[in-house]
Amino acid sequence: MKIRDVDFIKSAFKEADFPVTTLPEFAFMGRSNVGKSSLINMVVGRRGLVKTGGSPGVTRSINFFHINNSVLLADLPGYGYAKLPAAVHKTFLPLIKKYVSGRENLKLVFLLIDIRRTPGDFEREMITLLAERNIPTAIVATKCDKLSNNQRPVSLRTIADALGIERNAVFLSSTKSGEGKRDILRLIGEYS
């Protein structure tokens, strides 16, 4: 898929705010500080389109973007950042679950995992929820530039084992080198 146009549509803080559309939709989800916003900016080739912050928890809503007027991207709030106020933190998981459960046009979810971390309950819960809804999931290991080529296979094996999936089911990505961009765009094109 070649990206020509990218436009911000809206931010949704509740289910009623979700855009009504029949376009194929692709979501990016993961824990806070996993690099979702930076990855989306890399994939669409627009620096600063999706706001990134110096501290985790910047994305507190689901942000929707049109790609080529033919595809919708959704940037979901990061989950698991303990320093956010409890009242704010408690709204994230229900919003994510409502989004995943209610979007008929959701074609694929990119579940981002920091390559240096072992997936936990949140990731397993999301994979189960997506599987129950028959929504394909692509696991993306982010921040691969932080590890040497010798360390990567060990971390990928840890991620795959924790999720009960094959090692080759995990995509590598780095916003610094652009690694993973082609794989993500290819998947968006295939599922559109």
PDB file of C-alpha atoms in Angstrom:
ATOM      1  CA  MET A   1       0.000   0.000   0.000  1.00  0.00           C
ATOM      2  CA  LYS A   2       1.318   3.424  -0.944  1.00  0.00           C
ATOM      3  CA  ILE A   3       0.193   6.299   1.277  1.00  0.00           C
ATOM      4  CA  ARG A   4      -0.718   9.518  -0.494  1.00  0.00           C
ATOM      5  CA  ASP A   5      -3.036  11.313   1.935  1.00  0.00           C
ATOM      6  CA  VAL A   6      -3.371  11.160   5.708  1.00  0.00           C
ATOM      7  CA  ASP A   7      -5.936  13.146   7.660  1.00  0.00           C
ATOM      8  CA  PHE A   8      -6.859  13.264  11.325  1.00  0.00           C
ATOM      9  CA  ILE A   9     -10.598  12.629  11.738  1.00  0.00           C
ATOM     10  CA  LYS A  10     -11.369  12.836  15.437  1.00  0.00           C
ATOM     11  CA  SER A  11     -10.618  11.751  18.995  1.00  0.00           C
ATOM     12  CA  ALA A  12     -13.120   9.510  20.741  1.00  0.00           C
ATOM     13  CA  PHE A  13     -13.323   9.442  24.529  1.00  0.00           C
ATOM     14  CA  LYS A  14     -16.450   7.267  24.545  1.00  0.00           C
ATOM     15  CA  GLU A  15     -18.162   4.775  22.261  1.00  0.00           C
ATOM     16  CA  ALA A  16     -20.708   7.339  21.044  1.00  0.00           C
ATOM     17  CA  ASP A  17     -17.819   9.356  19.581  1.00  0.00           C
ATOM     18  CA  PHE A  18     -16.585   6.549  17.305  1.00  0.00           C
ATOM     19  CA  PRO A  19     -16.895   7.561  13.631  1.00  0.00           C
ATOM     20  CA  VAL A  20     -19.618   5.896  11.602  1.00  0.00           C
ATOM     21  CA  THR A  21     -17.938   4.390   8.547  1.00  0.00           C
ATOM     22  CA  THR A  22     -17.824   1.332   6.338  1.00  0.00           C
ATOM     23  CA  LEU A  23     -14.129   1.760   5.507  1.00  0.00           C
ATOM     24  CA  PRO A  24     -11.773  -1.061   6.483  1.00  0.00           C
ATOM     25  CA  GLU A  25     -10.275  -0.211   9.855  1.00  0.00           C
ATOM     26  CA  PHE A  26      -6.904  -1.049  11.400  1.00  0.00           C
ATOM     27  CA  ALA A  27      -6.043  -0.493  15.055  1.00  0.00           C
ATOM     28  CA  PHE A  28      -2.760  -0.090  16.915  1.00  0.00           C
ATOM     29  CA  MET A  29      -2.770  -1.101  20.581  1.00  0.00           C
ATOM     30  CA  GLY A  30      -0.286  -1.788  23.331  1.00  0.00           C
ATOM     31  CA  ARG A  31       0.963  -0.710  26.707  1.00  0.00           C
ATOM     32  CA  SER A  32       1.936   2.854  27.449  1.00  0.00           C
ATOM     33  CA  ASN A  33       5.437   3.714  26.293  1.00  0.00           C
ATOM     34  CA  VAL A  34       5.486   0.953  23.647  1.00  0.00           C
ATOM     35  CA  GLY A  35       5.845   3.519  20.852  1.00  0.00           C
ATOM     36  CA  LYS A  36       2.420   3.375  19.168  1.00  0.00           C
ATOM     37  CA  SER A  37       2.321   7.013  18.126  1.00  0.00           C
ATOM     38  CA  SER A  38       5.872   6.967  16.777  1.00  0.00           C
ATOM     39  CA  LEU A  39       5.186   3.742  14.875  1.00  0.00           C
ATOM     40  CA  ILE A  40       2.037   5.148  13.247  1.00  0.00           C
ATOM     41  CA  ASN A  41       3.949   8.296  12.246  1.00  0.00           C
ATOM     42  CA  MET A  42       6.649   6.105  10.681  1.00  0.00           C
ATOM     43  CA  VAL A  43       4.148   3.907   8.852  1.00  0.00           C
ATOM     44  CA  VAL A  44       2.233   6.827   7.328  1.00  0.00           C
ATOM     45  CA  GLY A  45       5.401   8.828   6.676  1.00  0.00           C
ATOM     46  CA  ARG A  46       4.217  11.954   8.523  1.00  0.00           C
ATOM     47  CA  ARG A  47       6.295  13.232  11.418  1.00  0.00           C
ATOM     48  CA  GLY A  48       4.118  14.753  14.096  1.00  0.00           C
ATOM     49  CA  LEU A  49       0.776  13.526  12.724  1.00  0.00           C
ATOM     50  CA  VAL A  50       0.171  11.455  15.845  1.00  0.00           C
ATOM     51  CA  LYS A  51       1.190  13.307  18.986  1.00  0.00           C
ATOM     52  CA  THR A  52       4.032  11.753  20.935  1.00  0.00           C
ATOM     53  CA  GLY A  53       5.068  12.780  24.406  1.00  0.00           C
ATOM     54  CA  GLY A  54       8.093  12.675  26.643  1.00  0.00           C
ATOM     55  CA  SER A  55       6.159  10.652  29.199  1.00  0.00           C
ATOM     56  CA  PRO A  56       3.838   7.664  28.761  1.00  0.00           C
ATOM     57  CA  GLY A  57       0.062   8.020  28.792  1.00  0.00           C
ATOM     58  CA  VAL A  58      -0.253  10.898  26.314  1.00  0.00           C
ATOM     59  CA  THR A  59      -2.904   9.105  24.227  1.00  0.00           C
ATOM     60  CA  ARG A  60      -6.049   9.114  26.375  1.00  0.00           C
ATOM     61  CA  SER A  61      -8.600   8.688  23.620  1.00  0.00           C
ATOM     62  CA  ILE A  62      -8.945   6.629  20.473  1.00  0.00           C
ATOM     63  CA  ASN A  63      -7.641   8.792  17.653  1.00  0.00           C
ATOM     64  CA  PHE A  64      -8.882   8.090  14.130  1.00  0.00           C
ATOM     65  CA  PHE A  65      -7.088   8.866  10.856  1.00  0.00           C
ATOM     66  CA  HIS A  66      -8.106   8.527   7.192  1.00  0.00           C
ATOM     67  CA  ILE A  67      -5.493   7.012   4.880  1.00  0.00           C
ATOM     68  CA  ASN A  68      -5.973   7.714   1.156  1.00  0.00           C
ATOM     69  CA  ASN A  69      -9.688   8.259   1.928  1.00  0.00           C
ATOM     70  CA  SER A  70     -10.026   4.476   1.763  1.00  0.00           C
ATOM     71  CA  VAL A  71      -8.750   3.131   5.105  1.00  0.00           C
ATOM     72  CA  LEU A  72      -9.194   4.138   8.741  1.00  0.00           C
ATOM     73  CA  LEU A  73      -6.400   3.849  11.329  1.00  0.00           C
ATOM     74  CA  ALA A  74      -7.141   3.907  15.049  1.00  0.00           C
ATOM     75  CA  ASP A  75      -4.538   4.783  17.681  1.00  0.00           C
ATOM     76  CA  LEU A  76      -5.791   3.253  20.940  1.00  0.00           C
ATOM     77  CA  PRO A  77      -4.792   4.576  24.380  1.00  0.00           C
ATOM     78  CA  GLY A  78      -1.797   2.945  26.002  1.00  0.00           C
ATOM     79  CA  TYR A  79      -2.535   0.737  28.952  1.00  0.00           C
ATOM     80  CA  GLY A  80      -0.605   0.047  32.134  1.00  0.00           C
ATOM     81  CA  TYR A  81       1.084   3.345  32.992  1.00  0.00           C
ATOM     82  CA  ALA A  82       0.841   3.503  36.792  1.00  0.00           C
ATOM     83  CA  LYS A  83       1.468   7.257  37.204  1.00  0.00           C
ATOM     84  CA  LEU A  84      -1.786   8.253  35.514  1.00  0.00           C
ATOM     85  CA  PRO A  85      -4.650   9.234  37.849  1.00  0.00           C
ATOM     86  CA  ALA A  86      -6.681   6.153  38.771  1.00  0.00           C
ATOM     87  CA  ALA A  87      -9.891   7.670  37.380  1.00  0.00           C
ATOM     88  CA  VAL A  88      -8.253   8.195  33.970  1.00  0.00           C
ATOM     89  CA  HIS A  89      -6.544   4.807  33.974  1.00  0.00           C
ATOM     90  CA  LYS A  90      -9.825   2.979  34.704  1.00  0.00           C
ATOM     91  CA  THR A  91     -11.426   4.382  31.548  1.00  0.00           C
ATOM     92  CA  PHE A  92      -8.820   2.986  29.137  1.00  0.00           C
ATOM     93  CA  LEU A  93      -9.490  -0.750  29.250  1.00  0.00           C
ATOM     94  CA  PRO A  94     -13.314  -0.464  28.989  1.00  0.00           C
ATOM     95  CA  LEU A  95     -12.917   1.948  26.054  1.00  0.00           C
ATOM     96  CA  ILE A  96     -10.525  -0.435  24.311  1.00  0.00           C
ATOM     97  CA  LYS A  97     -12.856  -3.399  24.907  1.00  0.00           C
ATOM     98  CA  LYS A  98     -15.903  -1.486  23.596  1.00  0.00           C
ATOM     99  CA  TYR A  99     -13.955  -0.481  20.525  1.00  0.00           C
ATOM    100  CA  VAL A 100     -12.755  -4.017  19.747  1.00  0.00           C
ATOM    101  CA  SER A 101     -16.158  -5.564  20.470  1.00  0.00           C
ATOM    102  CA  GLY A 102     -18.214  -3.085  18.479  1.00  0.00           C
ATOM    103  CA  ARG A 103     -16.330  -2.266  15.280  1.00  0.00           C
ATOM    104  CA  GLU A 104     -17.760  -4.419  12.507  1.00  0.00           C
ATOM    105  CA  ASN A 105     -15.261  -3.040   9.974  1.00  0.00           C
ATOM    106  CA  LEU A 106     -12.176  -3.734  12.130  1.00  0.00           C
ATOM    107  CA  LYS A 107     -10.015  -5.863   9.839  1.00  0.00           C
ATOM    108  CA  LEU A 108      -6.757  -6.244  11.762  1.00  0.00           C
ATOM    109  CA  VAL A 109      -5.218  -5.177  15.065  1.00  0.00           C
ATOM    110  CA  PHE A 110      -1.519  -4.504  15.451  1.00  0.00           C
ATOM    111  CA  LEU A 111      -0.613  -5.449  19.033  1.00  0.00           C
ATOM    112  CA  LEU A 112       2.636  -3.705  19.888  1.00  0.00           C
ATOM    113  CA  ILE A 113       5.060  -5.143  22.428  1.00  0.00           C
ATOM    114  CA  ASP A 114       8.375  -3.589  23.449  1.00  0.00           C
ATOM    115  CA  ILE A 115      10.973  -6.164  22.385  1.00  0.00           C
ATOM    116  CA  ARG A 116      12.712  -5.729  25.759  1.00  0.00           C
ATOM    117  CA  ARG A 117       9.594  -6.704  27.778  1.00  0.00           C
ATOM    118  CA  THR A 118       7.813  -9.983  28.450  1.00  0.00           C
ATOM    119  CA  PRO A 119       4.112  -9.817  27.524  1.00  0.00           C
ATOM    120  CA  GLY A 120       1.736 -10.055  30.464  1.00  0.00           C
ATOM    121  CA  ASP A 121      -1.941 -10.297  31.311  1.00  0.00           C
ATOM    122  CA  PHE A 122      -2.962  -7.272  29.213  1.00  0.00           C
ATOM    123  CA  GLU A 123      -1.511  -8.727  26.020  1.00  0.00           C
ATOM    124  CA  ARG A 124      -2.964 -12.191  26.653  1.00  0.00           C
ATOM    125  CA  GLU A 125      -6.373 -10.682  27.490  1.00  0.00           C
ATOM    126  CA  MET A 126      -6.351  -8.634  24.274  1.00  0.00           C
ATOM    127  CA  ILE A 127      -5.349 -11.633  22.136  1.00  0.00           C
ATOM    128  CA  THR A 128      -8.174 -13.682  23.689  1.00  0.00           C
ATOM    129  CA  LEU A 129     -10.704 -10.887  23.139  1.00  0.00           C
ATOM    130  CA  LEU A 130      -9.622 -10.437  19.523  1.00  0.00           C
ATOM    131  CA  ALA A 131      -9.733 -14.195  18.895  1.00  0.00           C
ATOM    132  CA  GLU A 132     -13.270 -14.374  20.333  1.00  0.00           C
ATOM    133  CA  ARG A 133     -14.305 -11.679  17.856  1.00  0.00           C
ATOM    134  CA  ASN A 134     -12.430 -13.395  14.978  1.00  0.00           C
ATOM    135  CA  ILE A 135     -10.281 -10.300  14.461  1.00  0.00           C
ATOM    136  CA  PRO A 136      -6.822 -11.084  13.065  1.00  0.00           C
ATOM    137  CA  THR A 137      -3.914  -9.844  15.168  1.00  0.00           C
ATOM    138  CA  ALA A 138      -0.380  -8.973  14.091  1.00  0.00           C
ATOM    139  CA  ILE A 139       2.174  -8.947  16.910  1.00  0.00           C
ATOM    140  CA  VAL A 140       4.757  -6.189  16.400  1.00  0.00           C
ATOM    141  CA  ALA A 141       7.935  -6.082  18.491  1.00  0.00           C
ATOM    142  CA  THR A 142       8.829  -2.406  18.787  1.00  0.00           C
ATOM    143  CA  LYS A 143      12.107  -0.641  19.596  1.00  0.00           C
ATOM    144  CA  CYS A 144      14.208  -3.353  17.962  1.00  0.00           C
ATOM    145  CA  ASP A 145      17.048  -0.871  17.535  1.00  0.00           C
ATOM    146  CA  LYS A 146      17.543  -1.039  21.325  1.00  0.00           C
ATOM    147  CA  LEU A 147      18.874  -4.612  21.054  1.00  0.00           C
ATOM    148  CA  SER A 148      21.814  -6.111  19.224  1.00  0.00           C
ATOM    149  CA  ASN A 149      21.254  -8.630  16.435  1.00  0.00           C
ATOM    150  CA  ASN A 150      22.375 -11.349  18.873  1.00  0.00           C
ATOM    151  CA  GLN A 151      19.840 -10.299  21.534  1.00  0.00           C
ATOM    152  CA  ARG A 152      16.837 -10.087  19.200  1.00  0.00           C
ATOM    153  CA  PRO A 153      16.217 -13.842  18.729  1.00  0.00           C
ATOM    154  CA  VAL A 154      16.221 -14.413  22.494  1.00  0.00           C
ATOM    155  CA  SER A 155      13.703 -11.617  23.081  1.00  0.00           C
ATOM    156  CA  LEU A 156      11.508 -12.745  20.203  1.00  0.00           C
ATOM    157  CA  ARG A 157      11.471 -16.291  21.607  1.00  0.00           C
ATOM    158  CA  THR A 158      10.474 -14.887  25.033  1.00  0.00           C
ATOM    159  CA  ILE A 159       7.583 -12.914  23.489  1.00  0.00           C
ATOM    160  CA  ALA A 160       6.385 -15.845  21.382  1.00  0.00           C
ATOM    161  CA  ASP A 161       6.575 -18.277  24.322  1.00  0.00           C
ATOM    162  CA  ALA A 162       4.685 -15.890  26.642  1.00  0.00           C
ATOM    163  CA  LEU A 163       1.892 -15.554  24.071  1.00  0.00           C
ATOM    164  CA  GLY A 164       1.872 -19.191  22.944  1.00  0.00           C
ATOM    165  CA  ILE A 165       2.583 -18.332  19.299  1.00  0.00           C
ATOM    166  CA  GLU A 166       5.230 -19.183  16.724  1.00  0.00           C
ATOM    167  CA  ARG A 167       8.371 -17.036  16.719  1.00  0.00           C
ATOM    168  CA  ASN A 168       7.879 -16.148  13.043  1.00  0.00           C
ATOM    169  CA  ALA A 169       4.451 -14.653  13.892  1.00  0.00           C
ATOM    170  CA  VAL A 170       6.170 -11.634  15.485  1.00  0.00           C
ATOM    171  CA  PHE A 171       7.138  -8.699  13.260  1.00  0.00           C
ATOM    172  CA  LEU A 172      10.172  -6.563  14.075  1.00  0.00           C
ATOM    173  CA  SER A 173       9.957  -2.777  13.991  1.00  0.00           C
ATOM    174  CA  SER A 174      12.101   0.257  14.651  1.00  0.00           C
ATOM    175  CA  THR A 175      10.971   3.829  14.135  1.00  0.00           C
ATOM    176  CA  LYS A 176      14.617   4.889  13.903  1.00  0.00           C
ATOM    177  CA  SER A 177      15.519   2.618  10.983  1.00  0.00           C
ATOM    178  CA  GLY A 178      12.068   2.215   9.432  1.00  0.00           C
ATOM    179  CA  GLU A 179      12.216  -1.535   9.965  1.00  0.00           C
ATOM    180  CA  GLY A 180       8.780  -3.128   9.828  1.00  0.00           C
ATOM    181  CA  LYS A 181       7.115  -0.373   7.795  1.00  0.00           C
ATOM    182  CA  ARG A 182       6.823  -2.495   4.637  1.00  0.00           C
ATOM    183  CA  ASP A 183       5.390  -5.450   6.579  1.00  0.00           C
ATOM    184  CA  ILE A 184       2.724  -3.281   8.230  1.00  0.00           C
ATOM    185  CA  LEU A 185       1.748  -1.554   4.974  1.00  0.00           C
ATOM    186  CA  ARG A 186       1.634  -4.920   3.202  1.00  0.00           C
ATOM    187  CA  LEU A 187      -0.748  -6.288   5.833  1.00  0.00           C
ATOM    188  CA  ILE A 188      -2.975  -3.208   5.622  1.00  0.00           C
ATOM    189  CA  GLY A 189      -3.092  -3.631   1.857  1.00  0.00           C
ATOM    190  CA  GLU A 190      -3.892  -7.361   2.117  1.00  0.00           C
ATOM    191  CA  TYR A 191      -6.711  -6.877   4.634  1.00  0.00           C
ATOM    192  CA  SER A 192      -8.253  -3.775   2.993  1.00  0.00           C
TER     193      SER A 192
END
